PDB file of C-alpha atoms and ligand atoms in Angstrom:
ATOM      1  CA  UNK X 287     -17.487 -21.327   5.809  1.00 64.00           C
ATOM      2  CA  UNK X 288     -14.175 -20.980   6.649  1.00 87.00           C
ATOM      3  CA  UNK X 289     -12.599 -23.115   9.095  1.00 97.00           C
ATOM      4  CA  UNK X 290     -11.016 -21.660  12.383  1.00 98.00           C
ATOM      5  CA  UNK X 291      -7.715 -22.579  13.119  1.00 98.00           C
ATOM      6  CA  UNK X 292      -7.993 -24.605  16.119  1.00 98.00           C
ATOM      7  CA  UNK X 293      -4.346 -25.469  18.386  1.00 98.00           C
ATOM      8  CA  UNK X 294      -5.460 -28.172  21.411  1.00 98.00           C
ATOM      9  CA  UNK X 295      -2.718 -28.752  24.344  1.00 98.00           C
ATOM     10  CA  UNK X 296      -2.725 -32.403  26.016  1.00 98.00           C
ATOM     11  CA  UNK X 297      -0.599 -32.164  28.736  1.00 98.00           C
ATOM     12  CA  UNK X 298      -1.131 -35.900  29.027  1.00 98.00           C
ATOM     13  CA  UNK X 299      -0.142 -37.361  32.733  1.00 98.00           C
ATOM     14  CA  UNK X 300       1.850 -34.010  33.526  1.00 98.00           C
ATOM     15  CA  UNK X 301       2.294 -31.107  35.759  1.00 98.00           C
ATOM     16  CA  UNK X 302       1.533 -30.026  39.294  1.00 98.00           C
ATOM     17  CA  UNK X 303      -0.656 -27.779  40.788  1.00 98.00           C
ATOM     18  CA  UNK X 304       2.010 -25.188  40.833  1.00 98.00           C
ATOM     19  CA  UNK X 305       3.347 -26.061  37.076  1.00 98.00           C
ATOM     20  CA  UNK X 306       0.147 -26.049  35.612  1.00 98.00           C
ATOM     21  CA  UNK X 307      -0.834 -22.801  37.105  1.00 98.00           C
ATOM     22  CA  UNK X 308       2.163 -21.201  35.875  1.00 98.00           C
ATOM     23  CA  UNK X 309       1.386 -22.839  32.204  1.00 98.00           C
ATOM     24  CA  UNK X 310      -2.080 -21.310  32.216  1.00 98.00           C
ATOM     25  CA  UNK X 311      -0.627 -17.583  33.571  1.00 98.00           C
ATOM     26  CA  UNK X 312       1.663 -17.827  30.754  1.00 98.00           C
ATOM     27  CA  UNK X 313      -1.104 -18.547  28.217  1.00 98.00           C
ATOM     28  CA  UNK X 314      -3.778 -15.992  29.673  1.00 98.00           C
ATOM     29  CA  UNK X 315      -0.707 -13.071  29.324  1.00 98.00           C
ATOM     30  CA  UNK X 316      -0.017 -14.126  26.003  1.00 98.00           C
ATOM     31  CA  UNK X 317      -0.831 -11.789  22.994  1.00 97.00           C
ATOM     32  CA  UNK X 318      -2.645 -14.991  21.222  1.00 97.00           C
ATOM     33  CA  UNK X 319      -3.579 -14.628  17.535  1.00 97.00           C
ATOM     34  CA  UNK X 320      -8.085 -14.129  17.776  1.00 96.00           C
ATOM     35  CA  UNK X 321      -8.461 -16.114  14.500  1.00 96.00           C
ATOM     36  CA  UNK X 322      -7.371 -19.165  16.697  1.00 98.00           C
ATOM     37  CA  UNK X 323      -9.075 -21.343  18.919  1.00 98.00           C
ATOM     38  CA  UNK X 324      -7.443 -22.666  21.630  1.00 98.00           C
ATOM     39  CA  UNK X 325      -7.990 -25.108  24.087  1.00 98.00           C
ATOM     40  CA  UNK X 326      -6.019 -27.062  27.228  1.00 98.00           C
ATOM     41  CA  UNK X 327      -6.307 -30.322  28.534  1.00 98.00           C
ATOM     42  CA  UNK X 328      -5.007 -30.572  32.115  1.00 98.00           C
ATOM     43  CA  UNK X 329      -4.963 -34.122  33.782  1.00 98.00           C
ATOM     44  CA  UNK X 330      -8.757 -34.861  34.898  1.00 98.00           C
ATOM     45  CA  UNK X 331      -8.182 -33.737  38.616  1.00 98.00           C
ATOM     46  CA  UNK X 332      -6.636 -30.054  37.367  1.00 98.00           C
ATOM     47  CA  UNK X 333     -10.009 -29.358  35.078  1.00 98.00           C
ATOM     48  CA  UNK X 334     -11.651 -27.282  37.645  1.00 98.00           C
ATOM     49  CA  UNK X 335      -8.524 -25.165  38.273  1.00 98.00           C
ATOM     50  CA  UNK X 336      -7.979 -25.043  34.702  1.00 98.00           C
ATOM     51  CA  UNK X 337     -11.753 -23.549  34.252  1.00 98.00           C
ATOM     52  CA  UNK X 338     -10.861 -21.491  36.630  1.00 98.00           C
ATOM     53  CA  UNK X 339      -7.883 -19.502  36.335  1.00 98.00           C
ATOM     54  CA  UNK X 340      -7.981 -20.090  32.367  1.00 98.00           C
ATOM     55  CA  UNK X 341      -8.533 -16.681  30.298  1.00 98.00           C
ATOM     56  CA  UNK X 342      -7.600 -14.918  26.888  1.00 98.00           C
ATOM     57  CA  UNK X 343     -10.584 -17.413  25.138  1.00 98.00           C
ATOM     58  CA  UNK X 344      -8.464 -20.599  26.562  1.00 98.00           C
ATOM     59  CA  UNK X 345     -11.033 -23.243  27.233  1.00 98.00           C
ATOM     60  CA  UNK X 346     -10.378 -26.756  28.585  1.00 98.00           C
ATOM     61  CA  UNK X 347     -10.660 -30.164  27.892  1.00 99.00           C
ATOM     62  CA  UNK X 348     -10.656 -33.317  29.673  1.00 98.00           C
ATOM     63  CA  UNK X 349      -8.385 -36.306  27.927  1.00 98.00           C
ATOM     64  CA  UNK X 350     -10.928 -38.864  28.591  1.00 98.00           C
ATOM     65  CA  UNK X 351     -15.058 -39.465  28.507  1.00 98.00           C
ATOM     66  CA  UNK X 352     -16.572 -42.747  29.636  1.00 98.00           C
ATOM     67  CA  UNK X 353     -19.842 -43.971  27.636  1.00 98.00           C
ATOM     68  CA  UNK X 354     -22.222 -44.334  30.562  1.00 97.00           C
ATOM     69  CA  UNK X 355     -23.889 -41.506  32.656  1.00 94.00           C
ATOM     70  CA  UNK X 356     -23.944 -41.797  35.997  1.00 97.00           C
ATOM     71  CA  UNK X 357     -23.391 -44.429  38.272  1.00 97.00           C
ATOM     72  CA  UNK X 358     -21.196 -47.609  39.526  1.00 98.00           C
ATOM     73  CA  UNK X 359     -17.978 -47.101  37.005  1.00 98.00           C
ATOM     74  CA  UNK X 360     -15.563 -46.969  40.013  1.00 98.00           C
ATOM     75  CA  UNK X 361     -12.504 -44.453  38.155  1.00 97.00           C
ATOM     76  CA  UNK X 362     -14.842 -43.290  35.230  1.00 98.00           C
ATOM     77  CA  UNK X 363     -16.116 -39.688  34.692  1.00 98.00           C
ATOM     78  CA  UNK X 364     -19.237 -39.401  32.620  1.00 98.00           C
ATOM     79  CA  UNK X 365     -20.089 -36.386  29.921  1.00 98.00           C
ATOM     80  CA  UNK X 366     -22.659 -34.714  32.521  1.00 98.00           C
ATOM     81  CA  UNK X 367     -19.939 -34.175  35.358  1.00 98.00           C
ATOM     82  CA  UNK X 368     -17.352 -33.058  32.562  1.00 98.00           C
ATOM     83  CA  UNK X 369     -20.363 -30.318  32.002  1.00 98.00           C
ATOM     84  CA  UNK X 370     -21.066 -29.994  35.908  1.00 98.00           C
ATOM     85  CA  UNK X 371     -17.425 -28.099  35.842  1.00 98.00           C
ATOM     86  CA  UNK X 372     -17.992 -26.104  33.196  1.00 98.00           C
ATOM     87  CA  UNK X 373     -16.053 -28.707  31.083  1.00 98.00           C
ATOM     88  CA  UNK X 374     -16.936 -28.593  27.245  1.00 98.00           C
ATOM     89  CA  UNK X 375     -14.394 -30.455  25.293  1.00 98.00           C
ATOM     90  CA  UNK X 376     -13.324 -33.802  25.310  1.00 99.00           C
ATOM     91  CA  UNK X 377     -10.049 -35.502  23.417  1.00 98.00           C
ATOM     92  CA  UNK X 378     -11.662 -38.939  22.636  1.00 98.00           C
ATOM     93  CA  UNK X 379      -9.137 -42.243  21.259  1.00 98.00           C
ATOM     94  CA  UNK X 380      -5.650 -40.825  21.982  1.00 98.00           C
ATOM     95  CA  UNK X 381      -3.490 -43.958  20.700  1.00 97.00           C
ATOM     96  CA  UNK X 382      -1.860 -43.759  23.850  1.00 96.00           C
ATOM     97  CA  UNK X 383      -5.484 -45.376  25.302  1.00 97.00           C
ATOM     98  CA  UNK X 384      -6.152 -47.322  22.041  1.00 96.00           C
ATOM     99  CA  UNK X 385      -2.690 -48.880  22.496  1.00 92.00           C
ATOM    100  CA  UNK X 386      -2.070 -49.047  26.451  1.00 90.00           C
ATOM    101  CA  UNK X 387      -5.228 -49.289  27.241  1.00 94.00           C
ATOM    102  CA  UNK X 388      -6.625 -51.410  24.672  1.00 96.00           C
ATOM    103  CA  UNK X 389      -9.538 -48.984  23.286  1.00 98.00           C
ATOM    104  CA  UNK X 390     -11.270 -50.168  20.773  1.00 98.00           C
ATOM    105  CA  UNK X 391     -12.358 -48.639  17.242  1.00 98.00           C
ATOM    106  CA  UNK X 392     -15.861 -49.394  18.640  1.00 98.00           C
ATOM    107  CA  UNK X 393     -15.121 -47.683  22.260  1.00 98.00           C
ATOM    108  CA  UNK X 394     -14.056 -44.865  20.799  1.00 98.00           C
ATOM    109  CA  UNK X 395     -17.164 -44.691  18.919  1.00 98.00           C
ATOM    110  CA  UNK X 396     -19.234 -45.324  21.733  1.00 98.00           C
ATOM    111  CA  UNK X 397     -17.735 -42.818  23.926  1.00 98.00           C
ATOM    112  CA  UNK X 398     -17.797 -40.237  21.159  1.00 98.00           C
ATOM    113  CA  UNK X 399     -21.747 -40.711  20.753  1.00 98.00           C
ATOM    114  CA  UNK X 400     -21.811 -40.893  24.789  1.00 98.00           C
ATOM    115  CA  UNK X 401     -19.756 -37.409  24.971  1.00 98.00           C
ATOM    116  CA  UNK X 402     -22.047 -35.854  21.865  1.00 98.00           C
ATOM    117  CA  UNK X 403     -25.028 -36.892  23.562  1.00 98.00           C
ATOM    118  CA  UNK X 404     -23.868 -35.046  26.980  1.00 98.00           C
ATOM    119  CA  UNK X 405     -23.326 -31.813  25.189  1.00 98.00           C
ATOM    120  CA  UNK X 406     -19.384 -32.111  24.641  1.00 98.00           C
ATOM    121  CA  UNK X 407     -17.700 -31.088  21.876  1.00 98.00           C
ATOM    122  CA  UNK X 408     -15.299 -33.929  20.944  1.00 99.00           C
ATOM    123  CA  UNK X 409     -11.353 -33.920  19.584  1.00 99.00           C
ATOM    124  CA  UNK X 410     -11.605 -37.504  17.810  1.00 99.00           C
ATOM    125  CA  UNK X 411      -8.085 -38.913  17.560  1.00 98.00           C
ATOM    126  CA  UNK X 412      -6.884 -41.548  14.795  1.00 98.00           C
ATOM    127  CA  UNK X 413      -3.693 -42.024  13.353  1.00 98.00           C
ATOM    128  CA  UNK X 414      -1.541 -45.154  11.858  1.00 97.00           C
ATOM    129  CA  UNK X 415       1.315 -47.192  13.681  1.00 96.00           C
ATOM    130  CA  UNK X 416       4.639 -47.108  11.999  1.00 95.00           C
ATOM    131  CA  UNK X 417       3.930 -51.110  10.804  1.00 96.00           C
ATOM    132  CA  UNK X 418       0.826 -49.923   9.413  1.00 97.00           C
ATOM    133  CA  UNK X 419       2.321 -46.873   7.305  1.00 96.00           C
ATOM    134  CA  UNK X 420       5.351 -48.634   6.208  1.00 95.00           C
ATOM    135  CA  UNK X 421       2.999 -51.519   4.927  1.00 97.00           C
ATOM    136  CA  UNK X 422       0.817 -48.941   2.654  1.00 97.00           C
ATOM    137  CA  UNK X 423      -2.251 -49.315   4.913  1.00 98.00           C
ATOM    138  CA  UNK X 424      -2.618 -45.481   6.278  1.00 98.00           C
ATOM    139  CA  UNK X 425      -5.492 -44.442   4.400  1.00 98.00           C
ATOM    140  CA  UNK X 426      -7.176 -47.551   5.460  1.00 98.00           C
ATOM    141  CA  UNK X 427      -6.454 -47.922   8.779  1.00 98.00           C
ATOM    142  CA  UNK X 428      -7.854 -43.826   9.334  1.00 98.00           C
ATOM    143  CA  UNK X 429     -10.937 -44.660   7.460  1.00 98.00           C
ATOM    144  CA  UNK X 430     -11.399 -47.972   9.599  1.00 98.00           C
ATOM    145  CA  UNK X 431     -11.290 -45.531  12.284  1.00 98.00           C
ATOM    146  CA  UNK X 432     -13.471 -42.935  11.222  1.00 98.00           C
ATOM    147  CA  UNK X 433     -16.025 -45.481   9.988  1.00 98.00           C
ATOM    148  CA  UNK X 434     -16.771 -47.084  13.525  1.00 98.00           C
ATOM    149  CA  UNK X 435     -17.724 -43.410  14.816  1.00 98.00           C
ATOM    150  CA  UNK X 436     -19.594 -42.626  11.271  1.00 98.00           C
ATOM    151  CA  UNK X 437     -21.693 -45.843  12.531  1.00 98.00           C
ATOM    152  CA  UNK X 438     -22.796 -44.335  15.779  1.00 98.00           C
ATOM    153  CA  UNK X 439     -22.841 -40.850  15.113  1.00 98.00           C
ATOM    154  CA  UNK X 440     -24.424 -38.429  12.107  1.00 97.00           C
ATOM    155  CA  UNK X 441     -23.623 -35.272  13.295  1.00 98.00           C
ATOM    156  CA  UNK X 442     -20.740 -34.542  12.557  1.00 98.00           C
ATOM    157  CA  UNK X 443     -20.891 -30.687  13.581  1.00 98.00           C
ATOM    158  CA  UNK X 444     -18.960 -31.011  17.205  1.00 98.00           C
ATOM    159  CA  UNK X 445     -16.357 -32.620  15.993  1.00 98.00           C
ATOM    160  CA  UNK X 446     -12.827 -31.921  15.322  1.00 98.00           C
ATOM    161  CA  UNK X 447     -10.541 -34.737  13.850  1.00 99.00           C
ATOM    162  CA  UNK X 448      -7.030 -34.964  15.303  1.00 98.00           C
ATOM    163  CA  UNK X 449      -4.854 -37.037  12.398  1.00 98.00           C
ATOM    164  CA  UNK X 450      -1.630 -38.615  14.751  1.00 98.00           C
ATOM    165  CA  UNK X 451       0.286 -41.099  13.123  1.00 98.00           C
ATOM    166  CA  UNK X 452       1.370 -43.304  16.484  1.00 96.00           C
ATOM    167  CA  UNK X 453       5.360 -42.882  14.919  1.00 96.00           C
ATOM    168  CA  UNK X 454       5.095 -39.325  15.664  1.00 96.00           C
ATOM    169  CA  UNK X 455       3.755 -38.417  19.060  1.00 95.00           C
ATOM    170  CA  UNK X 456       6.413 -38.095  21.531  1.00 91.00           C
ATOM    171  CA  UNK X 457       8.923 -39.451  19.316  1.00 93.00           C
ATOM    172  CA  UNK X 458      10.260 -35.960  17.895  1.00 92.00           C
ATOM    173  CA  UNK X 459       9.381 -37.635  14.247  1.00 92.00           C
ATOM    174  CA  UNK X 460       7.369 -35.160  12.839  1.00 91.00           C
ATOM    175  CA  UNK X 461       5.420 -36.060   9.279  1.00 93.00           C
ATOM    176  CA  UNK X 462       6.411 -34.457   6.412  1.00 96.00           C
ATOM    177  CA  UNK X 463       3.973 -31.716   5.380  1.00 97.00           C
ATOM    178  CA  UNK X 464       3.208 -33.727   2.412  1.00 97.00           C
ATOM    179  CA  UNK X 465       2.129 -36.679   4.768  1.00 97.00           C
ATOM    180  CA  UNK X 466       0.326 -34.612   6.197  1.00 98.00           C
ATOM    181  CA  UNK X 467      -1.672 -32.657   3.843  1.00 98.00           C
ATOM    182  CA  UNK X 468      -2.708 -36.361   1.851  1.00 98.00           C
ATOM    183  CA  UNK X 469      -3.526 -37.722   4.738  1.00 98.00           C
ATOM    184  CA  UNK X 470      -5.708 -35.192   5.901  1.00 98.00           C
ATOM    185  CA  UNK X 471      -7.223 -34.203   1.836  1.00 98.00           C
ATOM    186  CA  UNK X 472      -7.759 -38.750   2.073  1.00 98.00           C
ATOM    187  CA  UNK X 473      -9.568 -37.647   4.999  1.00 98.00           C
ATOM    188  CA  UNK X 474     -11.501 -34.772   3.886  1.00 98.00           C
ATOM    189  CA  UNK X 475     -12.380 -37.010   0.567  1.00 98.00           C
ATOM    190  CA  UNK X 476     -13.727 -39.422   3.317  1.00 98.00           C
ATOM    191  CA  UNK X 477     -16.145 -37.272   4.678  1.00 98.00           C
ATOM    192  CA  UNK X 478     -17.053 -35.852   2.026  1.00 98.00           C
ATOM    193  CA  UNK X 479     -18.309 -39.644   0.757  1.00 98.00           C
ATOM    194  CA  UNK X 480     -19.275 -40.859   3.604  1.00 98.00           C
ATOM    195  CA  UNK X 481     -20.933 -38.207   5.769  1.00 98.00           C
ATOM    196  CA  UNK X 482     -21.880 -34.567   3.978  1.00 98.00           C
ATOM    197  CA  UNK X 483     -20.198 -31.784   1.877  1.00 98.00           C
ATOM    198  CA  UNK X 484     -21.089 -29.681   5.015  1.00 97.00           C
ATOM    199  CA  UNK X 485     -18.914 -31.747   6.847  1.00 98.00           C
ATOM    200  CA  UNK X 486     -16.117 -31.564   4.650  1.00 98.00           C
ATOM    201  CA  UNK X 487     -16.082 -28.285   4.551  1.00 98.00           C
ATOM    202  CA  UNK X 488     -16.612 -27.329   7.857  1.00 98.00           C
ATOM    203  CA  UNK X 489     -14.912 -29.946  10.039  1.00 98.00           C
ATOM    204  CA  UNK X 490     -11.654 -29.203  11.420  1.00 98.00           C
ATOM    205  CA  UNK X 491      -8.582 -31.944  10.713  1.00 98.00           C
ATOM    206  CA  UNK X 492      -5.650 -31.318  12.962  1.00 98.00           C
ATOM    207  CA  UNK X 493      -2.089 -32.718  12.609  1.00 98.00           C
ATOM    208  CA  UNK X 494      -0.544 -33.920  16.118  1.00 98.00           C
ATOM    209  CA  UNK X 495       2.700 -35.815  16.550  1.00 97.00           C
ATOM    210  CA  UNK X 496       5.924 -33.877  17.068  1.00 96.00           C
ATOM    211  CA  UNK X 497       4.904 -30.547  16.737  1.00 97.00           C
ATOM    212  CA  UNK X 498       6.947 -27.852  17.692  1.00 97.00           C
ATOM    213  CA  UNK X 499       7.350 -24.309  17.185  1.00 97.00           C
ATOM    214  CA  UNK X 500       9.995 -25.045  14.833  1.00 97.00           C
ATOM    215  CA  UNK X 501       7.534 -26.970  12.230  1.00 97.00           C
ATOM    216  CA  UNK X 502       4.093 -25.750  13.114  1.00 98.00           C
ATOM    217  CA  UNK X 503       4.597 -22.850  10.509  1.00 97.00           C
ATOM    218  CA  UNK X 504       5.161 -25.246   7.378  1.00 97.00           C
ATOM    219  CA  UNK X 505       2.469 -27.902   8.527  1.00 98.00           C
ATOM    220  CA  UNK X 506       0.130 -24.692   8.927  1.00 97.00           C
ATOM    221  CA  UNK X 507       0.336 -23.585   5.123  1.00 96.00           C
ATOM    222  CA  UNK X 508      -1.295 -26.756   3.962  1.00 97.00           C
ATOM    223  CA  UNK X 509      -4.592 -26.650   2.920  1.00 97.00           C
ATOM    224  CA  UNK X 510      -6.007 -29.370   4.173  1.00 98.00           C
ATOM    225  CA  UNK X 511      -3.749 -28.350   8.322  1.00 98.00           C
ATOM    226  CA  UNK X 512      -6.269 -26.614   9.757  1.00 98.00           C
ATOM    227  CA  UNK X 513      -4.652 -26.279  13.308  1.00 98.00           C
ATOM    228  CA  UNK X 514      -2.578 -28.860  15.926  1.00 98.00           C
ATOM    229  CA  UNK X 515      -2.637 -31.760  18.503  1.00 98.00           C
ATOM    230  CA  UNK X 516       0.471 -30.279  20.525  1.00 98.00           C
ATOM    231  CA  UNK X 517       1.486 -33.087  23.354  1.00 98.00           C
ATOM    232  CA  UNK X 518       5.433 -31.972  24.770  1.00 97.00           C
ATOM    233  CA  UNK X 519       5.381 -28.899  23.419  1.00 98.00           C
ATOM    234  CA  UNK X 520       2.056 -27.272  24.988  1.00 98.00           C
ATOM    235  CA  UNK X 521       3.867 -27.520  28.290  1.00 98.00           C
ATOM    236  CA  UNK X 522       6.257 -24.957  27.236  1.00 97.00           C
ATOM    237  CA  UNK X 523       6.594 -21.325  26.540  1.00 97.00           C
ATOM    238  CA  UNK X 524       6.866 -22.170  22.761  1.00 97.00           C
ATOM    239  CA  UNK X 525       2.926 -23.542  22.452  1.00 98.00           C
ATOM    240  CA  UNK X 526       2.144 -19.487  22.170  1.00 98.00           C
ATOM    241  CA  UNK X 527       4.060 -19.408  18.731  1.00 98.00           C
ATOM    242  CA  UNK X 528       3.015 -22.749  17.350  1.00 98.00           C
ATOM    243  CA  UNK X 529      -0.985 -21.240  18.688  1.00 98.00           C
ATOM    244  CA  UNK X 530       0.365 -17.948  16.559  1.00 97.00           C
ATOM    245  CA  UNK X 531       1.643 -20.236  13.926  1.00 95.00           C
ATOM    246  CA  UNK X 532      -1.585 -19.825  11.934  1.00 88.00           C
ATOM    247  CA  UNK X 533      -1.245 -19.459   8.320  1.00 66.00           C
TER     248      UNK X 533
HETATM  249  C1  PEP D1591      -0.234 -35.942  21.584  1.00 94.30           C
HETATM  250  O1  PEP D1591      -0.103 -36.396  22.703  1.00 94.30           O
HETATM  251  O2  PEP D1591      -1.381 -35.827  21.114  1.00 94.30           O
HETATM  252  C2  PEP D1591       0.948 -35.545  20.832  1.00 94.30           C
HETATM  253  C3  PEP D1591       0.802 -35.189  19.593  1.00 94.30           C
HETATM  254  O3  PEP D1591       2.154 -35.590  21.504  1.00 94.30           O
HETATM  255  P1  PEP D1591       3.551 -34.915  21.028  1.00 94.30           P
HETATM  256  O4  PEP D1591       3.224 -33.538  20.494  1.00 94.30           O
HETATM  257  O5  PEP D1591       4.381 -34.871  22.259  1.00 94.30           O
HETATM  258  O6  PEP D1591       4.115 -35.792  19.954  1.00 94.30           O
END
């Protein structure tokens, strides 16, 4: 089965009502390539205007899932209200929570089962610090990652793995396509070992950290890229041609 090139915007802690209206016009006018999926993830209070006004196959996702349904989590939003608005994606362990925030490899796991379990369809994110690359221990620390979720979860079906080494996002340090593609073949190898064929084949491995329109057409020709993790740059006018940057 081939895999469908997937491009995911996380607009992080940005935009107003007015800016992130005039992100999503742009996007819905936009002669987007159909081979690519494409999804948008507003701030948490914008998702309902996002489902809203959001057309041309652009579907949203929220930045954060807690692992509990309902009930007294005073700040938290469970997987069942995410689907209340019409809310089917979720971008689960964004280093900027595992480091600010203190997230856990076992958080992150949770919530993914939690946000699995409610129906979502989940963009897991993993990714090496810059002390951790430089001392040989990528492939290691990725797997470590990957692991804890492999021990809650089987299925392996609604997710989509977002590779971000922590020395590229927001830095404008983009990894080498060859960084790229053997991280992401170490982490194909990985599933297929650990979980299924199936899921080697079919589960989608994104590159974030740095991407721009000027790289997103190299990264896309590996074999092993099969679509983005856009932070800075899915704010802009540019995300359309990294979205049409498809190989
Ligand atoms: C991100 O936030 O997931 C990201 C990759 O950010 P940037 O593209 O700005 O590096």
């Amino acid at each position: 089965m081939a895999r469908k090139f997937f491009v995911g915007g996380n607009f992080k802690s940005n935009g107003t009502t007015t800016q992130i209206k005039s992100i999503i016009e742009g996007l819905n006018q936009a002669s987007l390539n159909p081979n690519v999926e494409v999804i948008i993830s507003p701030p948490a209070i914008y998702l309902p205007l996002a489902k809203e006004i959001a057309s041309n196959g652009v579907q949203v996702a929220a930045q954060n899932v807690y692992d509990k349904g309902n009930g007294a989590y005073t700040g938290e939003i469970s997987a069942a209200q995410l689907k209340d608005v019409g809310v089917n994606w979720v971008i689960i362990g964004h280093s900027e929570r595992r480091a600010l925030l203190g997230e856990s490899d076992k958080f992150v796991a949770s919530k993914t089962k939690a946000a699995l379990a409610g129906g979502l369809s989940v963009i897991l994110c993993i990714g090496e610090s810059l002390e951790e690359r430089e001392a040989g221990t990528t492939i290691d620390v990725v797997t470590r990652q990957l692991k804890a979720v492999a021990d809650e979860v089987s299925d392996w079906s609604n997710i989509v793995i977002a590779y971000e080494p922590v020395w590229a996002i927001g830095t404008g340090k983009v990894a080498t396509t060859e960084q790229a593609q053997e991280v992401h073949a170490a982490i194909r190898k990985w599933l297929r070992e650990t979980v299924s064929d199936k899921a080697a084949e079919e589960t989608r491995i994104l590159y974030g950290g740095s991407v721009t329109d000027k790289n997103s057409k190299e990264l896309a020709t590996q074999p092993d890229v099969d679509g983005f993790l856009v932070g800075g740059a899915s704010l802009k006018p540019a995300f359309v041609d990294i979205i049409n940057s498809a190989a």
